[in-house]
Amino acid sequence: MAPPYEVSLVFTDSETVRQLNRDYRGIDMPTDVLAFHMLSHKGSDGFFALPPDGITRVGEVIISYPRAVEQAKEQGQSTERELALLVIHGVLHLLGYDHQQPEEEAGMRAKERELLDKCLP
């Protein structure tokens, strides 16, 4: 059996997301979603290959709920669909996807659509 994996989801306000964006990315403005990797596990003797409790914590996805509601209205879709998209977007970042370059963005957007259509057909 595969070991368990964990992703933390945090839904918060735009000001908290702005502060995190400023503190960790140096960008002093709100955004819709942030993702933070947590794949190394520090112990008293150094880094563990697996965490001591057996649960691999992949990372944390932080979503601005007000921003999600706003974007859903702007795009004419349900808040549920926008939130699902933001969760997928954040998890893809945790899995190594990015959108800094046009070809990366195209691949990431295609994967988002594929997964969103599976979650909310």
mmCIF file with all atom_site columns, C-alpha atoms in Angstrom:
data_model
loop_
_atom_site.group_PDB
_atom_site.id
_atom_site.type_symbol
_atom_site.label_atom_id
_atom_site.label_alt_id
_atom_site.label_comp_id
_atom_site.label_asym_id
_atom_site.label_entity_id
_atom_site.label_seq_id
_atom_site.pdbx_PDB_ins_code
_atom_site.Cartn_x
_atom_site.Cartn_y
_atom_site.Cartn_z
_atom_site.occupancy
_atom_site.B_iso_or_equiv
_atom_site.pdbx_formal_charge
_atom_site.auth_seq_id
_atom_site.auth_comp_id
_atom_site.auth_asym_id
_atom_site.auth_atom_id
_atom_site.pdbx_PDB_model_num
ATOM 1   C CA . MET A 1 1   ? 0.000   0.000  0.000   1.00 0.00 ? 1   MET A CA 1
ATOM 2   C CA . ALA A 1 2   ? 1.287   3.469  -0.883  1.00 0.00 ? 2   ALA A CA 1
ATOM 3   C CA . PRO A 1 3   ? 2.118   5.799  1.994   1.00 0.00 ? 3   PRO A CA 1
ATOM 4   C CA . PRO A 1 4   ? -0.459  8.515  2.735   1.00 0.00 ? 4   PRO A CA 1
ATOM 5   C CA . TYR A 1 5   ? 0.017   12.000 1.326   1.00 0.00 ? 5   TYR A CA 1
ATOM 6   C CA . GLU A 1 6   ? -1.407  15.215 2.705   1.00 0.00 ? 6   GLU A CA 1
ATOM 7   C CA . VAL A 1 7   ? -2.092  18.617 1.156   1.00 0.00 ? 7   VAL A CA 1
ATOM 8   C CA . SER A 1 8   ? -3.374  21.363 3.434   1.00 0.00 ? 8   SER A CA 1
ATOM 9   C CA . LEU A 1 9   ? -6.018  23.689 1.998   1.00 0.00 ? 9   LEU A CA 1
ATOM 10  C CA . VAL A 1 10  ? -6.502  27.107 3.576   1.00 0.00 ? 10  VAL A CA 1
ATOM 11  C CA . PHE A 1 11  ? -9.338  29.415 2.559   1.00 0.00 ? 11  PHE A CA 1
ATOM 12  C CA . THR A 1 12  ? -8.760  32.916 3.865   1.00 0.00 ? 12  THR A CA 1
ATOM 13  C CA . ASP A 1 13  ? -9.216  36.615 3.120   1.00 0.00 ? 13  ASP A CA 1
ATOM 14  C CA . SER A 1 14  ? -7.416  38.697 0.505   1.00 0.00 ? 14  SER A CA 1
ATOM 15  C CA . GLU A 1 15  ? -5.373  40.659 3.058   1.00 0.00 ? 15  GLU A CA 1
ATOM 16  C CA . THR A 1 16  ? -3.840  37.494 4.513   1.00 0.00 ? 16  THR A CA 1
ATOM 17  C CA . VAL A 1 17  ? -2.972  36.263 1.023   1.00 0.00 ? 17  VAL A CA 1
ATOM 18  C CA . ARG A 1 18  ? -1.471  39.679 0.197   1.00 0.00 ? 18  ARG A CA 1
ATOM 19  C CA . GLN A 1 19  ? 0.722   39.528 3.316   1.00 0.00 ? 19  GLN A CA 1
ATOM 20  C CA . LEU A 1 20  ? 1.899   36.003 2.489   1.00 0.00 ? 20  LEU A CA 1
ATOM 21  C CA . ASN A 1 21  ? 2.570   37.012 -1.121  1.00 0.00 ? 21  ASN A CA 1
ATOM 22  C CA . ARG A 1 22  ? 4.635   39.965 0.138   1.00 0.00 ? 22  ARG A CA 1
ATOM 23  C CA . ASP A 1 23  ? 6.503   38.005 2.804   1.00 0.00 ? 23  ASP A CA 1
ATOM 24  C CA . TYR A 1 24  ? 7.346   34.937 0.726   1.00 0.00 ? 24  TYR A CA 1
ATOM 25  C CA . ARG A 1 25  ? 7.407   36.162 -2.873  1.00 0.00 ? 25  ARG A CA 1
ATOM 26  C CA . GLY A 1 26  ? 8.272   39.842 -2.467  1.00 0.00 ? 26  GLY A CA 1
ATOM 27  C CA . ILE A 1 27  ? 5.071   40.861 -4.292  1.00 0.00 ? 27  ILE A CA 1
ATOM 28  C CA . ASP A 1 28  ? 2.974   43.289 -2.239  1.00 0.00 ? 28  ASP A CA 1
ATOM 29  C CA . MET A 1 29  ? -0.422  42.609 -3.796  1.00 0.00 ? 29  MET A CA 1
ATOM 30  C CA . PRO A 1 30  ? -3.214  40.095 -3.334  1.00 0.00 ? 30  PRO A CA 1
ATOM 31  C CA . THR A 1 31  ? -3.467  37.033 -5.527  1.00 0.00 ? 31  THR A CA 1
ATOM 32  C CA . ASP A 1 32  ? -5.983  34.231 -5.825  1.00 0.00 ? 32  ASP A CA 1
ATOM 33  C CA . VAL A 1 33  ? -3.856  31.234 -4.807  1.00 0.00 ? 33  VAL A CA 1
ATOM 34  C CA . LEU A 1 34  ? -0.446  30.514 -3.295  1.00 0.00 ? 34  LEU A CA 1
ATOM 35  C CA . ALA A 1 35  ? 1.275   27.140 -2.960  1.00 0.00 ? 35  ALA A CA 1
ATOM 36  C CA . PHE A 1 36  ? 4.046   26.271 -0.519  1.00 0.00 ? 36  PHE A CA 1
ATOM 37  C CA . HIS A 1 37  ? 6.058   23.031 -0.787  1.00 0.00 ? 37  HIS A CA 1
ATOM 38  C CA . MET A 1 38  ? 6.729   21.073 2.402   1.00 0.00 ? 38  MET A CA 1
ATOM 39  C CA . LEU A 1 39  ? 8.519   17.962 1.160   1.00 0.00 ? 39  LEU A CA 1
ATOM 40  C CA . SER A 1 40  ? 11.541  18.018 3.468   1.00 0.00 ? 40  SER A CA 1
ATOM 41  C CA . HIS A 1 41  ? 11.200  16.786 7.015   1.00 0.00 ? 41  HIS A CA 1
ATOM 42  C CA . LYS A 1 42  ? 13.734  18.042 9.557   1.00 0.00 ? 42  LYS A CA 1
ATOM 43  C CA . GLY A 1 43  ? 14.468  15.848 12.532  1.00 0.00 ? 43  GLY A CA 1
ATOM 44  C CA . SER A 1 44  ? 16.967  16.066 15.364  1.00 0.00 ? 44  SER A CA 1
ATOM 45  C CA . ASP A 1 45  ? 19.483  14.038 13.332  1.00 0.00 ? 45  ASP A CA 1
ATOM 46  C CA . GLY A 1 46  ? 18.854  15.783 10.009  1.00 0.00 ? 46  GLY A CA 1
ATOM 47  C CA . PHE A 1 47  ? 16.330  15.266 7.234   1.00 0.00 ? 47  PHE A CA 1
ATOM 48  C CA . PHE A 1 48  ? 14.095  12.198 7.118   1.00 0.00 ? 48  PHE A CA 1
ATOM 49  C CA . ALA A 1 49  ? 13.362  10.430 3.833   1.00 0.00 ? 49  ALA A CA 1
ATOM 50  C CA . LEU A 1 50  ? 9.793   10.062 5.119   1.00 0.00 ? 50  LEU A CA 1
ATOM 51  C CA . PRO A 1 51  ? 8.259   11.957 7.996   1.00 0.00 ? 51  PRO A CA 1
ATOM 52  C CA . PRO A 1 52  ? 8.288   10.142 11.346  1.00 0.00 ? 52  PRO A CA 1
ATOM 53  C CA . ASP A 1 53  ? 4.491   9.739  11.407  1.00 0.00 ? 53  ASP A CA 1
ATOM 54  C CA . GLY A 1 54  ? 4.421   8.156  7.926   1.00 0.00 ? 54  GLY A CA 1
ATOM 55  C CA . ILE A 1 55  ? 2.351   10.913 6.304   1.00 0.00 ? 55  ILE A CA 1
ATOM 56  C CA . THR A 1 56  ? 4.078   12.760 3.481   1.00 0.00 ? 56  THR A CA 1
ATOM 57  C CA . ARG A 1 57  ? 3.040   16.398 3.679   1.00 0.00 ? 57  ARG A CA 1
ATOM 58  C CA . VAL A 1 58  ? 3.287   17.651 0.113   1.00 0.00 ? 58  VAL A CA 1
ATOM 59  C CA . GLY A 1 59  ? 2.471   21.264 0.890   1.00 0.00 ? 59  GLY A CA 1
ATOM 60  C CA . GLU A 1 60  ? -0.077  23.931 1.541   1.00 0.00 ? 60  GLU A CA 1
ATOM 61  C CA . VAL A 1 61  ? -2.449  25.648 -0.891  1.00 0.00 ? 61  VAL A CA 1
ATOM 62  C CA . ILE A 1 62  ? -3.772  29.000 0.307   1.00 0.00 ? 62  ILE A CA 1
ATOM 63  C CA . ILE A 1 63  ? -6.773  30.489 -1.490  1.00 0.00 ? 63  ILE A CA 1
ATOM 64  C CA . SER A 1 64  ? -8.323  33.929 -1.185  1.00 0.00 ? 64  SER A CA 1
ATOM 65  C CA . TYR A 1 65  ? -12.025 33.114 -0.923  1.00 0.00 ? 65  TYR A CA 1
ATOM 66  C CA . PRO A 1 66  ? -13.179 36.691 -1.706  1.00 0.00 ? 66  PRO A CA 1
ATOM 67  C CA . ARG A 1 67  ? -10.933 36.751 -4.778  1.00 0.00 ? 67  ARG A CA 1
ATOM 68  C CA . ALA A 1 68  ? -12.351 33.399 -5.930  1.00 0.00 ? 68  ALA A CA 1
ATOM 69  C CA . VAL A 1 69  ? -15.919 34.723 -5.609  1.00 0.00 ? 69  VAL A CA 1
ATOM 70  C CA . GLU A 1 70  ? -14.930 37.859 -7.554  1.00 0.00 ? 70  GLU A CA 1
ATOM 71  C CA . GLN A 1 71  ? -13.233 35.885 -10.341 1.00 0.00 ? 71  GLN A CA 1
ATOM 72  C CA . ALA A 1 72  ? -16.172 33.491 -10.634 1.00 0.00 ? 72  ALA A CA 1
ATOM 73  C CA . LYS A 1 73  ? -18.533 36.434 -11.193 1.00 0.00 ? 73  LYS A CA 1
ATOM 74  C CA . GLU A 1 74  ? -16.150 38.036 -13.713 1.00 0.00 ? 74  GLU A CA 1
ATOM 75  C CA . GLN A 1 75  ? -15.901 34.782 -15.672 1.00 0.00 ? 75  GLN A CA 1
ATOM 76  C CA . GLY A 1 76  ? -19.577 33.891 -15.426 1.00 0.00 ? 76  GLY A CA 1
ATOM 77  C CA . GLN A 1 77  ? -19.017 30.605 -13.642 1.00 0.00 ? 77  GLN A CA 1
ATOM 78  C CA . SER A 1 78  ? -19.973 29.183 -10.268 1.00 0.00 ? 78  SER A CA 1
ATOM 79  C CA . THR A 1 79  ? -17.893 29.867 -7.180  1.00 0.00 ? 79  THR A CA 1
ATOM 80  C CA . GLU A 1 80  ? -17.645 26.079 -6.749  1.00 0.00 ? 80  GLU A CA 1
ATOM 81  C CA . ARG A 1 81  ? -15.983 25.727 -10.164 1.00 0.00 ? 81  ARG A CA 1
ATOM 82  C CA . GLU A 1 82  ? -13.584 28.621 -9.517  1.00 0.00 ? 82  GLU A CA 1
ATOM 83  C CA . LEU A 1 83  ? -12.587 27.187 -6.128  1.00 0.00 ? 83  LEU A CA 1
ATOM 84  C CA . ALA A 1 84  ? -12.010 23.761 -7.700  1.00 0.00 ? 84  ALA A CA 1
ATOM 85  C CA . LEU A 1 85  ? -9.837  25.378 -10.375 1.00 0.00 ? 85  LEU A CA 1
ATOM 86  C CA . LEU A 1 86  ? -7.773  27.220 -7.748  1.00 0.00 ? 86  LEU A CA 1
ATOM 87  C CA . VAL A 1 87  ? -7.284  24.040 -5.698  1.00 0.00 ? 87  VAL A CA 1
ATOM 88  C CA . ILE A 1 88  ? -6.170  22.198 -8.847  1.00 0.00 ? 88  ILE A CA 1
ATOM 89  C CA . HIS A 1 89  ? -3.870  25.084 -9.811  1.00 0.00 ? 89  HIS A CA 1
ATOM 90  C CA . GLY A 1 90  ? -2.242  25.109 -6.378  1.00 0.00 ? 90  GLY A CA 1
ATOM 91  C CA . VAL A 1 91  ? -1.788  21.331 -6.251  1.00 0.00 ? 91  VAL A CA 1
ATOM 92  C CA . LEU A 1 92  ? -0.238  21.350 -9.729  1.00 0.00 ? 92  LEU A CA 1
ATOM 93  C CA . HIS A 1 93  ? 2.314   23.875 -8.446  1.00 0.00 ? 93  HIS A CA 1
ATOM 94  C CA . LEU A 1 94  ? 3.081   21.506 -5.555  1.00 0.00 ? 94  LEU A CA 1
ATOM 95  C CA . LEU A 1 95  ? 3.635   18.748 -8.125  1.00 0.00 ? 95  LEU A CA 1
ATOM 96  C CA . GLY A 1 96  ? 6.134   20.869 -10.054 1.00 0.00 ? 96  GLY A CA 1
ATOM 97  C CA . TYR A 1 97  ? 3.999   22.525 -12.726 1.00 0.00 ? 97  TYR A CA 1
ATOM 98  C CA . ASP A 1 98  ? 4.674   26.187 -13.476 1.00 0.00 ? 98  ASP A CA 1
ATOM 99  C CA . HIS A 1 99  ? 3.562   28.913 -15.866 1.00 0.00 ? 99  HIS A CA 1
ATOM 100 C CA . GLN A 1 100 ? 6.533   31.265 -16.121 1.00 0.00 ? 100 GLN A CA 1
ATOM 101 C CA . GLN A 1 101 ? 7.185   30.408 -19.779 1.00 0.00 ? 101 GLN A CA 1
ATOM 102 C CA . PRO A 1 102 ? 4.476   30.249 -22.494 1.00 0.00 ? 102 PRO A CA 1
ATOM 103 C CA . GLU A 1 103 ? 5.005   26.526 -23.139 1.00 0.00 ? 103 GLU A CA 1
ATOM 104 C CA . GLU A 1 104 ? 4.819   25.790 -19.390 1.00 0.00 ? 104 GLU A CA 1
ATOM 105 C CA . GLU A 1 105 ? 1.649   27.832 -19.112 1.00 0.00 ? 105 GLU A CA 1
ATOM 106 C CA . ALA A 1 106 ? 0.009   25.998 -22.018 1.00 0.00 ? 106 ALA A CA 1
ATOM 107 C CA . GLY A 1 107 ? 0.790   22.621 -20.450 1.00 0.00 ? 107 GLY A CA 1
ATOM 108 C CA . MET A 1 108 ? -0.393  23.677 -17.015 1.00 0.00 ? 108 MET A CA 1
ATOM 109 C CA . ARG A 1 109 ? -3.643  25.183 -18.337 1.00 0.00 ? 109 ARG A CA 1
ATOM 110 C CA . ALA A 1 110 ? -4.357  22.010 -20.323 1.00 0.00 ? 110 ALA A CA 1
ATOM 111 C CA . LYS A 1 111 ? -3.813  19.862 -17.211 1.00 0.00 ? 111 LYS A CA 1
ATOM 112 C CA . GLU A 1 112 ? -6.074  22.213 -15.191 1.00 0.00 ? 112 GLU A CA 1
ATOM 113 C CA . ARG A 1 113 ? -8.879  21.840 -17.746 1.00 0.00 ? 113 ARG A CA 1
ATOM 114 C CA . GLU A 1 114 ? -8.450  18.065 -17.872 1.00 0.00 ? 114 GLU A CA 1
ATOM 115 C CA . LEU A 1 115 ? -8.638  17.704 -14.087 1.00 0.00 ? 115 LEU A CA 1
ATOM 116 C CA . LEU A 1 116 ? -11.427 20.256 -13.671 1.00 0.00 ? 116 LEU A CA 1
ATOM 117 C CA . ASP A 1 117 ? -13.548 18.432 -16.251 1.00 0.00 ? 117 ASP A CA 1
ATOM 118 C CA . LYS A 1 118 ? -13.012 15.183 -14.320 1.00 0.00 ? 118 LYS A CA 1
ATOM 119 C CA . CYS A 1 119 ? -13.981 16.811 -11.006 1.00 0.00 ? 119 CYS A CA 1
ATOM 120 C CA . LEU A 1 120 ? -16.906 18.898 -12.263 1.00 0.00 ? 120 LEU A CA 1
ATOM 121 C CA . PRO A 1 121 ? -18.060 17.571 -15.661 1.00 0.00 ? 121 PRO A CA 1
#
